[in-house]
């Protein structure tokens, strides 16, 4: 074996033996190549054992990548002040010359140029460090959904995060048949040179290069988990491409179960929401059950639409998690159980503090800026807040009391009956609308997803940003083909989930939100009832909406609130011109993002626009619920 001598010189006999036991030449080649190229002083190989998990956490602490806190099971990790989010510019696809034309709308770099650049950047990058090799699975292990993955990194924080976020899969690798041994994802990562705070310093050389042709991702000179943790967003891009070739789907979706106690039934929903559109809060609606909060794989298993949560834990945004709005997560973060906090403030009491926590923060402590006190300014003269708005928590999902254990642990996933696409606009989309069929749902609900910028985001307020399937950052092959694959996925299935759109952000004439945050429970239960054939609906030019009396009943039942006819009429009015404008924006976005989008898709939107225009002629620009009859 080409790298045997080298690997033996960098590994204990035990680590080498663990690697050799896999009898997987491609794993050996991957580890050997980067052992030579990145040149760490030593390499530790992990199995699925409890001791290895503990060792990784202990190393993260010993090396100062994580810090102890007041509770023994809590640690904190700080990323560089300038490495606090996904680096979209430096994240590129490595594309063979012959595929460049097809991939040109995606942020791509020609393969030979890109591979030379990333290999130059990573030559010797691990010198002086101990690296670690880990085996994980996307999805449950030993299941029809499993994608085995190998992570090679010099960041023990990355390794520790992955132990919390994914199912460990050394044993899965051991059991792989010869015919399967080629098919896994590979992630090579280095935090690069570190400063005295253990932060990556060469951010000008920060790169995330994704090779979907060979299922390998190179990530250099970063630490923020969205840039560094291979199994999170890098793997998602590889999986989207792979699923496109193999006829399944990888979606940026939560999985949850709506619980109907009266009828004694559990109905599984998946949901895609661009950020700040209510994704986690929908997955965590009180009284319902959660299976996953971020990424789902869908497969047709014996004619059934089934989904698994790809992950084992949450890398959640901590801002605004507080006892009132997010009691389940808040309670778990305040317990002495394993959590990695990132980019929060740690006060003199050793406790974490963050924005929107609902607890008074101390005047000093340590955060992503370093030693912090109230009013301190960064080198650009900006006052540094107590924590970064993208500060996070990394925690196992099964700590939550509202976990759906049955669905979470199932090797064949859960049977999905409803899909929610949740956008954010102040004046167009109704709170909930059902699609008459799957294709309509994809083209009119999923493809048209938009979020509207608020005063909390940078830039102008009220701008609508298109985000088809809430997946636009991760779609790794042309958008038009991805859309077609979404449409075709259900071909031949016995039962197809119903698709719904949601919008929790409609504002009244006074500019204020109309319903409380909890109203999403009512919309969910209307959808749940529809799936089981229980409520009547009114037609609109784009789908079906609830009747007033059903919502009155649901608001009373779930929230003990009165729901007025006036509010109903306002919320569920169909706004023709606004919808036409929305479809025009979607068309323009597709034309720009993937000029090769099949004509049939544009024709479909043109037909929808014509239908709405005809409705406007007949009924006026604003159509009250119940008034439209085709
Ligand atoms: C994201 C995330 O950026 O889940 O989508 O962290
Ligand atoms: Mn996400």
Coordinates of C-alpha atoms and ligand atoms in Angstrom, one line a residue:
X1 CA 0.0 0.0 0.0
X2 CA 1.4 3.3 -1.2
X3 CA 1.0 5.3 2.1
X4 CA 1.6 2.5 4.6
X5 CA 5.0 3.6 5.8
X6 CA 3.9 7.3 6.0
X7 CA 0.7 6.5 7.9
X8 CA 2.5 4.2 10.3
X9 CA 5.0 7.0 11.0
X10 CA 2.2 9.4 11.9
X11 CA -0.2 7.1 13.7
X12 CA -0.2 4.8 16.7
X13 CA -0.3 1.1 15.9
X14 CA -3.9 1.2 17.2
X15 CA -5.0 4.0 14.9
X16 CA -3.3 2.4 11.9
X17 CA -5.0 -0.9 12.7
X18 CA -8.4 0.8 12.9
X19 CA -7.9 2.2 9.4
X20 CA -6.5 -1.1 7.9
X21 CA -9.4 -3.0 9.4
X22 CA -11.8 -1.3 7.0
X23 CA -10.1 -2.9 4.1
X24 CA -11.1 0.0 2.0
X25 CA -8.5 1.2 -0.5
X26 CA -10.3 4.4 -1.2
X27 CA -10.3 5.4 2.5
X28 CA -6.6 4.5 2.7
X29 CA -5.8 6.6 -0.4
X30 CA -7.8 9.6 0.9
X31 CA -6.2 9.6 4.4
X32 CA -2.7 8.7 3.0
X33 CA -2.8 11.5 0.3
X34 CA -3.8 14.2 2.8
X35 CA -1.5 12.9 5.5
X36 CA 1.4 13.4 3.1
X37 CA 0.1 16.6 1.6
X38 CA -1.2 18.5 4.7
X39 CA 1.5 16.9 6.8
X40 CA 0.1 16.9 10.4
X41 CA 2.6 15.7 13.0
X42 CA 0.3 12.9 14.0
X43 CA -3.1 11.5 13.2
X44 CA -5.7 9.9 15.4
X45 CA -8.3 7.6 14.0
X46 CA -11.7 7.4 15.8
X47 CA -14.2 4.6 16.0
X48 CA -17.8 4.8 17.4
X49 CA -16.7 4.2 21.0
X50 CA -17.6 6.4 23.9
X51 CA -13.9 6.8 24.8
X52 CA -13.1 8.3 21.4
X53 CA -16.0 10.7 21.7
X54 CA -14.7 11.7 25.1
X55 CA -11.2 12.0 23.8
X56 CA -12.2 14.3 21.0
X57 CA -14.0 16.6 23.5
X58 CA -11.1 16.6 25.9
X59 CA -8.7 17.4 23.1
X60 CA -10.8 20.4 22.0
X61 CA -10.6 21.7 25.6
X62 CA -6.9 20.8 26.0
X63 CA -5.9 22.6 22.8
X64 CA -8.0 25.7 23.7
X65 CA -10.4 25.3 20.7
X66 CA -13.2 25.1 23.3
X67 CA -13.3 26.5 26.8
X68 CA -14.9 25.1 30.0
X69 CA -18.0 26.9 31.4
X70 CA -19.8 26.9 34.7
X71 CA -21.6 23.6 33.9
X72 CA -19.1 20.7 33.4
X73 CA -20.9 19.5 30.2
X74 CA -21.0 22.9 28.6
X75 CA -18.2 24.2 26.4
X76 CA -17.8 27.4 24.3
X77 CA -16.0 27.8 21.0
X78 CA -15.3 31.2 19.4
X79 CA -14.7 31.7 15.7
X80 CA -12.6 34.5 14.4
X81 CA -14.4 37.8 14.5
X82 CA -14.4 37.7 10.7
X83 CA -15.5 34.1 10.3
X84 CA -19.0 34.3 11.7
X85 CA -21.1 33.0 8.8
X86 CA -21.0 31.0 5.6
X87 CA -18.5 32.5 3.1
X88 CA -20.5 32.4 -0.1
X89 CA -17.9 34.1 -2.2
X90 CA -15.1 31.7 -1.3
X91 CA -17.4 28.6 -1.7
X92 CA -17.1 27.3 -5.2
X93 CA -17.7 24.2 -7.3
X94 CA -14.7 22.6 -8.9
X95 CA -16.0 21.8 -12.3
X96 CA -14.4 19.9 -15.2
X97 CA -14.0 21.9 -18.4
X98 CA -16.7 20.0 -20.2
X99 CA -19.2 20.7 -17.4
X100 CA -18.4 24.4 -17.1
X101 CA -21.1 25.7 -19.5
X102 CA -23.8 23.7 -17.7
X103 CA -22.7 24.9 -14.2
X104 CA -22.0 28.5 -15.2
X105 CA -24.8 30.0 -13.1
X106 CA -23.3 28.5 -10.0
X107 CA -20.2 29.9 -8.3
X108 CA -17.7 27.6 -10.1
X109 CA -14.0 27.4 -10.8
X110 CA -12.4 25.3 -13.6
X111 CA -11.2 22.1 -12.1
X112 CA -7.5 22.3 -12.9
X113 CA -7.2 25.9 -11.8
X114 CA -9.2 25.3 -8.6
X115 CA -7.5 22.1 -7.5
X116 CA -4.1 23.6 -8.0
X117 CA -5.1 26.6 -5.9
X118 CA -6.6 24.6 -3.1
X119 CA -3.7 22.1 -3.0
X120 CA -1.2 25.0 -2.9
X121 CA -3.1 26.5 0.0
X122 CA -3.3 23.2 1.9
X123 CA 0.3 22.0 1.4
X124 CA 1.8 21.5 4.8
X125 CA -1.1 23.3 6.4
X126 CA -1.4 20.9 9.3
X127 CA 2.3 21.0 10.3
X128 CA 2.7 21.1 14.1
X129 CA -0.8 19.8 14.7
X130 CA -2.5 16.5 15.5
X131 CA -5.2 15.6 13.0
X132 CA -8.1 13.3 13.4
X133 CA -10.0 11.0 11.0
X134 CA -13.6 10.3 11.8
X135 CA -16.4 8.2 10.2
X136 CA -20.0 9.4 10.2
X137 CA -23.3 8.7 8.4
X138 CA -25.7 11.1 6.8
X139 CA -29.1 9.7 7.8
X140 CA -29.3 6.6 10.0
X141 CA -26.6 4.0 9.6
X142 CA -27.2 0.7 7.8
X143 CA -30.4 2.0 6.1
X144 CA -31.5 2.7 2.6
X145 CA -30.8 6.4 3.2
X146 CA -27.3 6.1 4.6
X147 CA -24.5 8.1 3.0
X148 CA -21.2 7.1 4.7
X149 CA -18.7 10.0 5.2
X150 CA -15.1 10.4 6.2
X151 CA -13.9 13.6 7.8
X152 CA -10.2 14.4 8.0
X153 CA -9.6 17.6 10.0
X154 CA -7.1 19.3 12.3
X155 CA -9.9 21.0 14.3
X156 CA -11.1 19.1 17.3
X157 CA -14.0 21.5 17.6
X158 CA -15.1 20.3 14.1
X159 CA -14.7 16.7 15.2
X160 CA -16.6 17.3 18.5
X161 CA -19.4 19.1 16.7
X162 CA -19.8 16.1 14.3
X163 CA -20.0 13.6 17.1
X164 CA -23.0 15.6 18.4
X165 CA -24.6 16.4 15.1
X166 CA -24.2 13.0 13.2
X167 CA -24.4 9.3 13.8
X168 CA -21.0 7.9 14.0
X169 CA -20.4 5.2 11.4
X170 CA -17.0 3.4 11.9
X171 CA -18.9 0.1 12.3
X172 CA -21.0 0.9 9.2
X173 CA -17.7 1.3 7.3
X174 CA -16.5 -2.0 8.7
X175 CA -19.6 -3.7 7.4
X176 CA -19.7 -2.2 3.9
X177 CA -19.7 -4.8 1.1
X178 CA -16.9 -4.6 -1.5
X179 CA -19.4 -3.3 -4.0
X180 CA -20.2 -0.4 -1.8
X181 CA -16.7 0.6 -0.7
X182 CA -16.3 3.3 -3.3
X183 CA -19.4 5.2 -2.5
X184 CA -18.9 7.7 0.3
X185 CA -18.3 11.4 0.8
X186 CA -14.9 12.8 1.8
X187 CA -14.2 16.0 3.7
X188 CA -10.7 17.5 4.2
X189 CA -10.6 20.5 6.5
X190 CA -7.9 22.6 8.2
X191 CA -8.4 25.6 10.4
X192 CA -5.0 26.7 9.1
X193 CA -2.6 28.9 11.1
X194 CA -4.1 30.0 14.5
X195 CA -3.6 33.1 16.5
X196 CA -3.2 33.3 20.3
X197 CA -7.0 32.9 20.6
X198 CA -6.9 29.8 18.4
X199 CA -8.6 31.6 15.6
X200 CA -7.9 31.0 11.9
X201 CA -5.7 33.9 10.7
X202 CA -5.3 33.3 7.0
X203 CA -8.9 34.3 6.2
X204 CA -7.7 35.7 2.8
X205 CA -6.9 32.1 2.0
X206 CA -10.3 30.8 3.3
X207 CA -11.7 28.5 0.7
X208 CA -14.5 25.9 0.4
X209 CA -14.1 24.0 -2.9
X210 CA -16.7 21.4 -3.6
X211 CA -16.2 18.6 -6.2
X212 CA -19.5 16.9 -6.9
X213 CA -17.9 14.9 -9.6
X214 CA -15.8 13.0 -7.1
X215 CA -17.8 13.6 -3.9
X216 CA -15.0 15.4 -2.0
X217 CA -14.9 18.9 -0.3
X218 CA -11.8 20.8 0.5
X219 CA -12.3 23.4 3.2
X220 CA -9.3 25.5 4.4
X221 CA -8.5 28.3 6.8
X222 CA -11.9 28.6 8.6
X223 CA -13.6 27.4 11.7
X224 CA -17.3 28.6 11.6
X225 CA -19.2 25.3 11.4
X226 CA -21.1 26.3 8.3
X227 CA -17.7 26.6 6.6
X228 CA -15.8 23.8 8.4
X229 CA -18.1 20.9 9.4
X230 CA -18.1 18.7 6.3
X231 CA -21.2 16.8 7.1
X232 CA -23.4 19.9 7.4
X233 CA -23.7 22.2 4.3
X234 CA -20.8 20.7 2.2
X235 CA -22.4 17.3 2.4
X236 CA -25.7 18.7 1.6
X237 CA -24.4 20.1 -1.7
X238 CA -22.9 16.7 -2.6
X239 CA -26.1 14.9 -1.6
X240 CA -28.3 17.3 -3.7
X241 CA -26.1 16.4 -6.7
X242 CA -26.1 12.7 -6.0
X243 CA -29.8 12.6 -5.4
X244 CA -30.4 14.4 -8.7
X245 CA -28.5 11.6 -10.5
X246 CA -30.1 8.8 -8.5
X247 CA -33.7 10.0 -8.4
X248 CA -34.3 10.9 -4.8
X249 CA -34.2 14.3 -3.0
X250 CA -32.1 16.1 -0.4
X251 CA -34.1 19.1 0.9
X252 CA -33.4 22.0 3.3
X253 CA -36.3 20.9 5.5
X254 CA -37.4 20.1 9.0
X255 CA -39.4 17.0 9.7
X256 CA -42.2 17.1 12.3
X257 CA -45.3 15.3 13.4
X258 CA -48.6 17.2 13.9
X259 CA -50.3 15.4 16.8
X260 CA -54.1 15.2 16.8
X261 CA -55.0 13.8 20.2
X262 CA -58.7 13.7 19.7
X263 CA -58.3 11.5 16.6
X264 CA -55.3 9.7 18.0
X265 CA -53.2 10.2 15.0
X266 CA -49.7 11.6 14.0
X267 CA -49.2 13.2 10.6
X268 CA -45.7 13.9 9.3
X269 CA -44.9 17.2 7.7
X270 CA -41.7 18.5 6.2
X271 CA -41.1 22.2 5.8
X272 CA -38.8 24.5 3.9
X273 CA -38.4 28.1 5.1
X274 CA -35.7 30.6 4.1
X275 CA -33.9 32.0 7.2
X276 CA -36.0 34.2 9.4
X277 CA -39.3 32.8 8.0
X278 CA -40.2 30.6 11.0
X279 CA -38.5 27.2 10.3
X280 CA -37.4 26.2 13.8
X281 CA -40.5 27.7 15.4
X282 CA -42.7 25.6 13.2
X283 CA -40.7 22.5 13.8
X284 CA -41.0 23.3 17.5
X285 CA -44.7 24.2 17.8
X286 CA -45.7 23.3 21.4
X287 CA -47.7 20.1 21.6
X288 CA -46.3 18.7 18.3
X289 CA -43.3 16.4 17.8
X290 CA -39.9 17.1 16.1
X291 CA -37.9 14.7 14.0
X292 CA -35.4 17.1 12.5
X293 CA -34.8 20.8 12.1
X294 CA -32.7 21.3 9.0
X295 CA -32.0 18.7 6.3
X296 CA -34.1 15.8 5.1
X297 CA -33.6 13.1 2.5
X298 CA -36.6 11.8 0.7
X299 CA -36.9 8.4 -0.9
X300 CA -39.6 6.4 -2.6
X301 CA -39.6 3.2 -0.6
X302 CA -42.0 0.7 -1.9
X303 CA -44.2 3.4 -3.4
X304 CA -44.2 5.4 -0.2
X305 CA -42.9 9.0 0.2
X306 CA -40.4 8.6 3.1
X307 CA -38.1 11.0 4.8
X308 CA -35.2 10.9 7.3
X309 CA -33.5 13.5 9.3
X310 CA -30.0 13.5 8.0
X311 CA -28.7 14.7 11.4
X312 CA -28.5 13.7 15.0
X313 CA -28.3 17.1 16.5
X314 CA -29.0 20.8 16.0
X315 CA -26.6 23.5 15.1
X316 CA -29.2 26.1 15.9
X317 CA -29.3 29.9 15.9
X318 CA -29.3 31.0 19.6
X319 CA -30.5 34.5 19.1
X320 CA -34.0 35.0 20.4
X321 CA -34.1 31.6 22.1
X322 CA -35.7 32.5 25.4
X323 CA -38.0 31.1 28.1
X324 CA -41.1 32.6 26.5
X325 CA -40.7 32.0 22.8
X326 CA -38.7 28.8 22.8
X327 CA -39.2 27.2 26.2
X328 CA -38.1 23.7 25.2
X329 CA -34.8 24.7 23.7
X330 CA -34.1 27.3 26.3
X331 CA -34.7 24.8 29.1
X332 CA -32.3 22.4 27.5
X333 CA -29.6 25.0 27.0
X334 CA -29.8 25.8 30.7
X335 CA -29.2 22.2 31.8
X336 CA -25.9 20.5 32.6
X337 CA -25.8 18.3 29.5
X338 CA -23.4 18.4 26.5
X339 CA -23.8 21.6 24.5
X340 CA -21.2 23.6 22.5
X341 CA -22.0 27.2 22.5
X342 CA -20.4 29.3 19.8
X343 CA -19.9 33.0 19.6
X344 CA -21.9 33.8 22.7
X345 CA -20.7 35.9 25.6
X346 CA -19.5 34.0 28.7
X347 CA -19.9 36.1 31.8
X348 CA -17.8 36.1 34.9
X349 CA -20.3 33.5 36.3
X350 CA -19.2 31.1 33.5
X351 CA -22.7 31.1 32.0
X352 CA -23.6 31.9 28.3
X353 CA -25.4 35.1 27.3
X354 CA -26.8 36.0 23.9
X355 CA -29.1 38.4 22.0
X356 CA -32.8 38.1 22.7
X357 CA -32.2 35.7 25.7
X358 CA -34.6 37.6 27.9
X359 CA -32.0 37.6 30.7
X360 CA -29.9 40.6 31.7
X361 CA -26.3 40.1 30.4
X362 CA -23.3 41.1 32.5
X363 CA -21.2 44.1 31.6
X364 CA -18.1 42.2 30.8
X365 CA -16.9 38.7 29.8
X366 CA -15.5 37.0 26.8
X367 CA -17.0 36.6 23.4
X368 CA -16.1 36.3 19.7
X369 CA -14.3 39.6 20.0
X370 CA -12.1 38.4 22.8
X371 CA -12.2 40.1 26.2
X372 CA -15.4 42.1 26.1
X373 CA -17.0 44.9 28.0
X374 CA -20.1 46.9 27.3
X375 CA -19.4 49.7 24.8
X376 CA -16.1 48.2 23.5
X377 CA -15.5 49.0 19.8
X378 CA -13.9 46.9 17.1
X379 CA -11.2 48.2 14.8
X380 CA -13.8 49.7 12.4
X381 CA -15.3 51.8 15.3
X382 CA -18.4 49.6 15.6
X383 CA -19.7 48.8 19.1
X384 CA -19.5 45.1 19.7
X385 CA -22.7 43.5 20.9
X386 CA -22.7 41.0 23.7
X387 CA -22.8 38.1 21.2
X388 CA -22.9 37.6 17.4
X389 CA -26.4 37.5 15.9
X390 CA -25.4 34.2 14.2
X391 CA -24.2 32.7 17.5
X392 CA -25.2 29.1 17.8
X393 CA -25.7 26.0 20.0
X394 CA -24.7 22.5 19.0
X395 CA -26.8 19.9 20.9
X396 CA -28.1 16.4 20.4
X397 CA -31.7 16.4 19.2
X398 CA -32.8 13.6 21.6
X399 CA -32.4 15.9 24.6
X400 CA -35.6 17.5 23.6
X401 CA -38.7 16.2 25.3
X402 CA -40.8 16.9 22.1
X403 CA -38.7 14.5 20.0
X404 CA -40.6 11.9 18.0
X405 CA -38.4 9.0 19.0
X406 CA -40.2 6.6 16.7
X407 CA -39.5 8.7 13.6
X408 CA -36.1 9.8 14.7
X409 CA -34.8 6.3 15.1
X410 CA -36.5 4.7 12.2
X411 CA -34.1 3.3 9.6
X412 CA -36.8 3.6 6.9
X413 CA -37.8 7.1 7.9
X414 CA -41.3 8.4 8.3
X415 CA -44.1 8.5 5.8
X416 CA -44.6 12.2 4.8
X417 CA -48.2 13.4 4.2
X418 CA -47.7 17.2 4.1
X419 CA -45.1 19.6 2.9
X420 CA -45.0 23.2 3.9
X421 CA -43.2 26.0 2.0
X422 CA -43.0 29.0 4.2
X423 CA -42.1 32.4 2.9
X424 CA -42.2 35.9 4.3
X425 CA -44.1 38.8 2.8
X426 CA -46.1 41.6 4.4
X427 CA -48.8 41.8 1.7
X428 CA -49.2 39.0 -0.8
X429 CA -49.4 35.4 0.4
X430 CA -52.2 34.1 2.6
X431 CA -51.3 32.4 5.9
X432 CA -52.0 28.9 4.5
X433 CA -53.0 27.6 1.1
X434 CA -53.2 24.1 -0.2
X435 CA -52.1 23.1 -3.7
X436 CA -54.5 21.0 -5.8
X437 CA -51.7 18.7 -6.8
X438 CA -47.9 18.1 -6.4
X439 CA -46.7 19.7 -9.6
X440 CA -48.7 22.9 -8.9
X441 CA -47.3 22.8 -5.4
X442 CA -43.7 22.7 -6.7
X443 CA -44.2 25.4 -9.3
X444 CA -46.5 27.8 -7.4
X445 CA -45.5 27.2 -3.8
X446 CA -41.9 25.9 -3.7
X447 CA -40.4 27.8 -6.7
X448 CA -42.0 31.1 -5.7
X449 CA -40.7 31.1 -2.1
X450 CA -39.4 34.5 -1.1
X451 CA -38.3 36.2 2.0
X452 CA -38.7 39.9 2.6
X453 CA -35.9 41.8 4.2
X454 CA -36.7 43.5 7.5
X455 CA -35.0 46.2 9.5
X456 CA -33.1 43.4 11.2
X457 CA -31.2 42.5 7.9
X458 CA -28.6 44.6 6.2
X459 CA -29.7 46.6 3.2
X460 CA -33.1 48.1 2.2
X461 CA -36.2 47.1 3.9
X462 CA -39.1 45.4 2.1
X463 CA -37.0 43.8 -0.7
X464 CA -38.2 40.3 -1.8
X465 CA -35.4 37.8 -2.2
X466 CA -36.2 34.7 -4.2
X467 CA -35.2 31.4 -2.6
X468 CA -36.8 28.4 -4.4
X469 CA -37.4 25.5 -2.0
X470 CA -35.4 27.6 0.5
X471 CA -32.5 25.7 -1.0
X472 CA -30.9 28.1 -3.4
X473 CA -27.6 28.3 -1.4
X474 CA -27.1 24.6 -1.7
X475 CA -28.5 23.5 -5.1
X476 CA -25.4 22.1 -6.7
X477 CA -26.6 21.5 -10.3
X478 CA -28.7 23.7 -12.6
X479 CA -31.9 25.0 -10.9
X480 CA -34.2 24.1 -13.8
X481 CA -33.2 20.5 -13.7
X482 CA -33.5 20.4 -9.9
X483 CA -37.0 21.8 -10.3
X484 CA -37.9 19.1 -12.8
X485 CA -36.5 16.4 -10.5
X486 CA -38.6 17.7 -7.7
X487 CA -41.7 17.4 -9.9
X488 CA -40.8 13.9 -11.1
X489 CA -39.9 12.6 -7.7
X490 CA -43.4 11.4 -6.9
X491 CA -43.9 9.6 -10.2
X492 CA -45.3 6.1 -9.5
X493 CA -45.9 6.7 -5.8
X494 CA -49.1 5.3 -4.2
X495 CA -49.9 8.4 -2.2
X496 CA -48.4 11.8 -2.7
X497 CA -48.1 14.4 0.1
X498 CA -50.2 17.5 -0.1
X499 CA -48.3 20.7 -0.5
X500 CA -49.1 23.9 1.4
X501 CA -47.7 27.4 1.4
X502 CA -47.5 29.4 4.7
X503 CA -46.9 33.0 5.4
X504 CA -46.8 34.1 9.1
X505 CA -45.8 37.7 8.3
X506 CA -48.8 39.4 6.7
X507 CA -49.2 42.9 8.1
X508 CA -52.4 44.9 8.7
X509 CA -53.2 48.3 7.2
X510 CA -51.5 49.8 10.3
X511 CA -48.3 47.9 9.4
X512 CA -48.5 45.6 12.4
X513 CA -48.6 41.8 12.3
X514 CA -52.1 40.5 12.4
X515 CA -51.9 37.2 14.2
X516 CA -49.8 36.1 17.2
X517 CA -46.8 33.8 16.8
X518 CA -48.8 30.9 17.9
X519 CA -51.3 31.1 15.0
X520 CA -49.0 28.8 13.1
X521 CA -50.5 26.0 15.2
X522 CA -53.9 26.7 13.7
X523 CA -52.6 26.7 10.1
X524 CA -50.8 23.5 10.7
X525 CA -53.9 21.8 12.1
X526 CA -56.0 23.0 9.2
X527 CA -53.5 21.3 6.9
X528 CA -53.5 18.2 9.1
X529 CA -57.3 18.1 8.8
X530 CA -57.3 18.6 5.0
X531 CA -54.9 15.6 4.6
X532 CA -57.4 13.5 6.4
X533 CA -60.3 14.9 4.3
X534 CA -61.9 16.8 7.1
X535 CA -62.4 20.5 6.1
X536 CA -64.0 22.1 3.2
X537 CA -62.1 24.7 1.3
X538 CA -62.6 27.7 -1.0
X539 CA -60.9 27.8 -4.4
X540 CA -58.5 30.6 -5.3
X541 CA -56.6 31.1 -8.6
X542 CA -53.5 29.4 -6.9
X543 CA -55.0 26.8 -4.6
X544 CA -57.4 26.2 -1.8
X545 CA -57.9 28.2 1.5
X546 CA -59.7 27.5 4.7
X547 CA -63.4 28.4 5.4
X548 CA -64.0 30.9 8.2
X549 CA -66.0 28.6 10.5
X550 CA -63.2 26.0 10.5
X551 CA -60.7 28.6 11.6
X552 CA -63.0 29.9 14.3
X553 CA -63.2 26.4 15.7
X554 CA -59.4 25.8 15.4
X555 CA -58.5 29.2 17.0
X556 CA -60.8 28.4 19.9
X557 CA -59.6 24.8 20.3
X558 CA -55.8 25.4 20.1
X559 CA -55.4 28.9 21.3
X560 CA -58.6 29.7 23.1
X561 CA -58.8 32.9 20.9
X562 CA -61.7 34.5 19.0
X563 CA -61.0 34.9 15.4
X564 CA -62.9 37.7 13.7
X565 CA -64.5 37.6 10.3
X566 CA -62.8 40.9 9.5
X567 CA -59.4 39.4 10.2
X568 CA -60.2 36.4 8.2
X569 CA -61.3 38.4 5.2
X570 CA -58.2 40.5 5.3
X571 CA -55.8 37.6 5.7
X572 CA -57.3 35.4 3.1
X573 CA -58.1 38.0 0.4
X574 CA -56.5 36.9 -2.9
X575 CA -54.5 39.9 -4.2
X576 CA -54.2 39.5 -8.0
X577 CA -51.7 42.2 -9.0
X578 CA -49.4 41.3 -6.1
X579 CA -49.5 37.6 -7.1
X580 CA -48.8 38.4 -10.7
X581 CA -45.8 40.5 -9.6
X582 CA -44.6 37.6 -7.5
X583 CA -44.7 35.2 -10.4
X584 CA -42.9 37.7 -12.6
X585 CA -40.2 38.0 -10.0
X586 CA -39.9 34.2 -9.9
X587 CA -39.7 34.0 -13.7
X588 CA -36.9 36.7 -13.7
X589 CA -35.0 34.8 -11.0
X590 CA -35.1 31.6 -12.9
X591 CA -34.2 33.2 -16.2
X592 CA -31.1 34.8 -14.5
X593 CA -30.1 31.8 -12.4
X594 CA -30.6 29.1 -14.9
X595 CA -31.1 30.3 -18.5
X596 CA -31.5 26.6 -19.5
X597 CA -34.6 26.2 -17.3
X598 CA -37.0 24.1 -19.5
X599 CA -39.6 26.2 -21.4
X600 CA -42.5 24.1 -19.9
X601 CA -41.8 25.7 -16.5
X602 CA -42.0 29.2 -17.9
X603 CA -45.1 28.2 -19.8
X604 CA -46.7 27.0 -16.6
X605 CA -46.1 30.3 -14.9
X606 CA -47.4 32.2 -17.9
X607 CA -50.6 30.1 -17.7
X608 CA -50.9 30.9 -14.0
X609 CA -50.4 34.6 -14.7
X610 CA -53.1 34.5 -17.4
X611 CA -55.5 32.7 -15.0
X612 CA -54.9 35.4 -12.3
X613 CA -55.3 38.2 -14.9
X614 CA -58.6 36.7 -16.0
X615 CA -59.7 36.4 -12.4
X616 CA -58.8 40.1 -11.9
X617 CA -61.0 41.0 -14.9
X618 CA -63.9 39.1 -13.5
X619 CA -63.7 39.7 -9.8
X620 CA -61.5 42.8 -9.3
X621 CA -57.9 43.0 -8.0
X622 CA -58.7 41.9 -4.5
X623 CA -60.9 38.8 -4.3
X624 CA -62.6 38.0 -0.9
X625 CA -62.5 34.4 0.3
X626 CA -65.3 32.4 -1.2
X627 CA -66.0 34.8 -4.1
X628 CA -63.8 33.1 -6.7
X629 CA -65.4 30.4 -8.8
X630 CA -63.0 29.9 -11.6
Ligands
LIG1 C1 -27.9 27.4 7.4 C2 -27.8 26.6 8.7 O1 -27.1 28.3 7.2 O2 -28.6 25.7 8.8 O3 -28.9 27.1 6.6 O4 -26.9 26.8 9.5
LIG2 MN1 -29.9 25.2 7.2

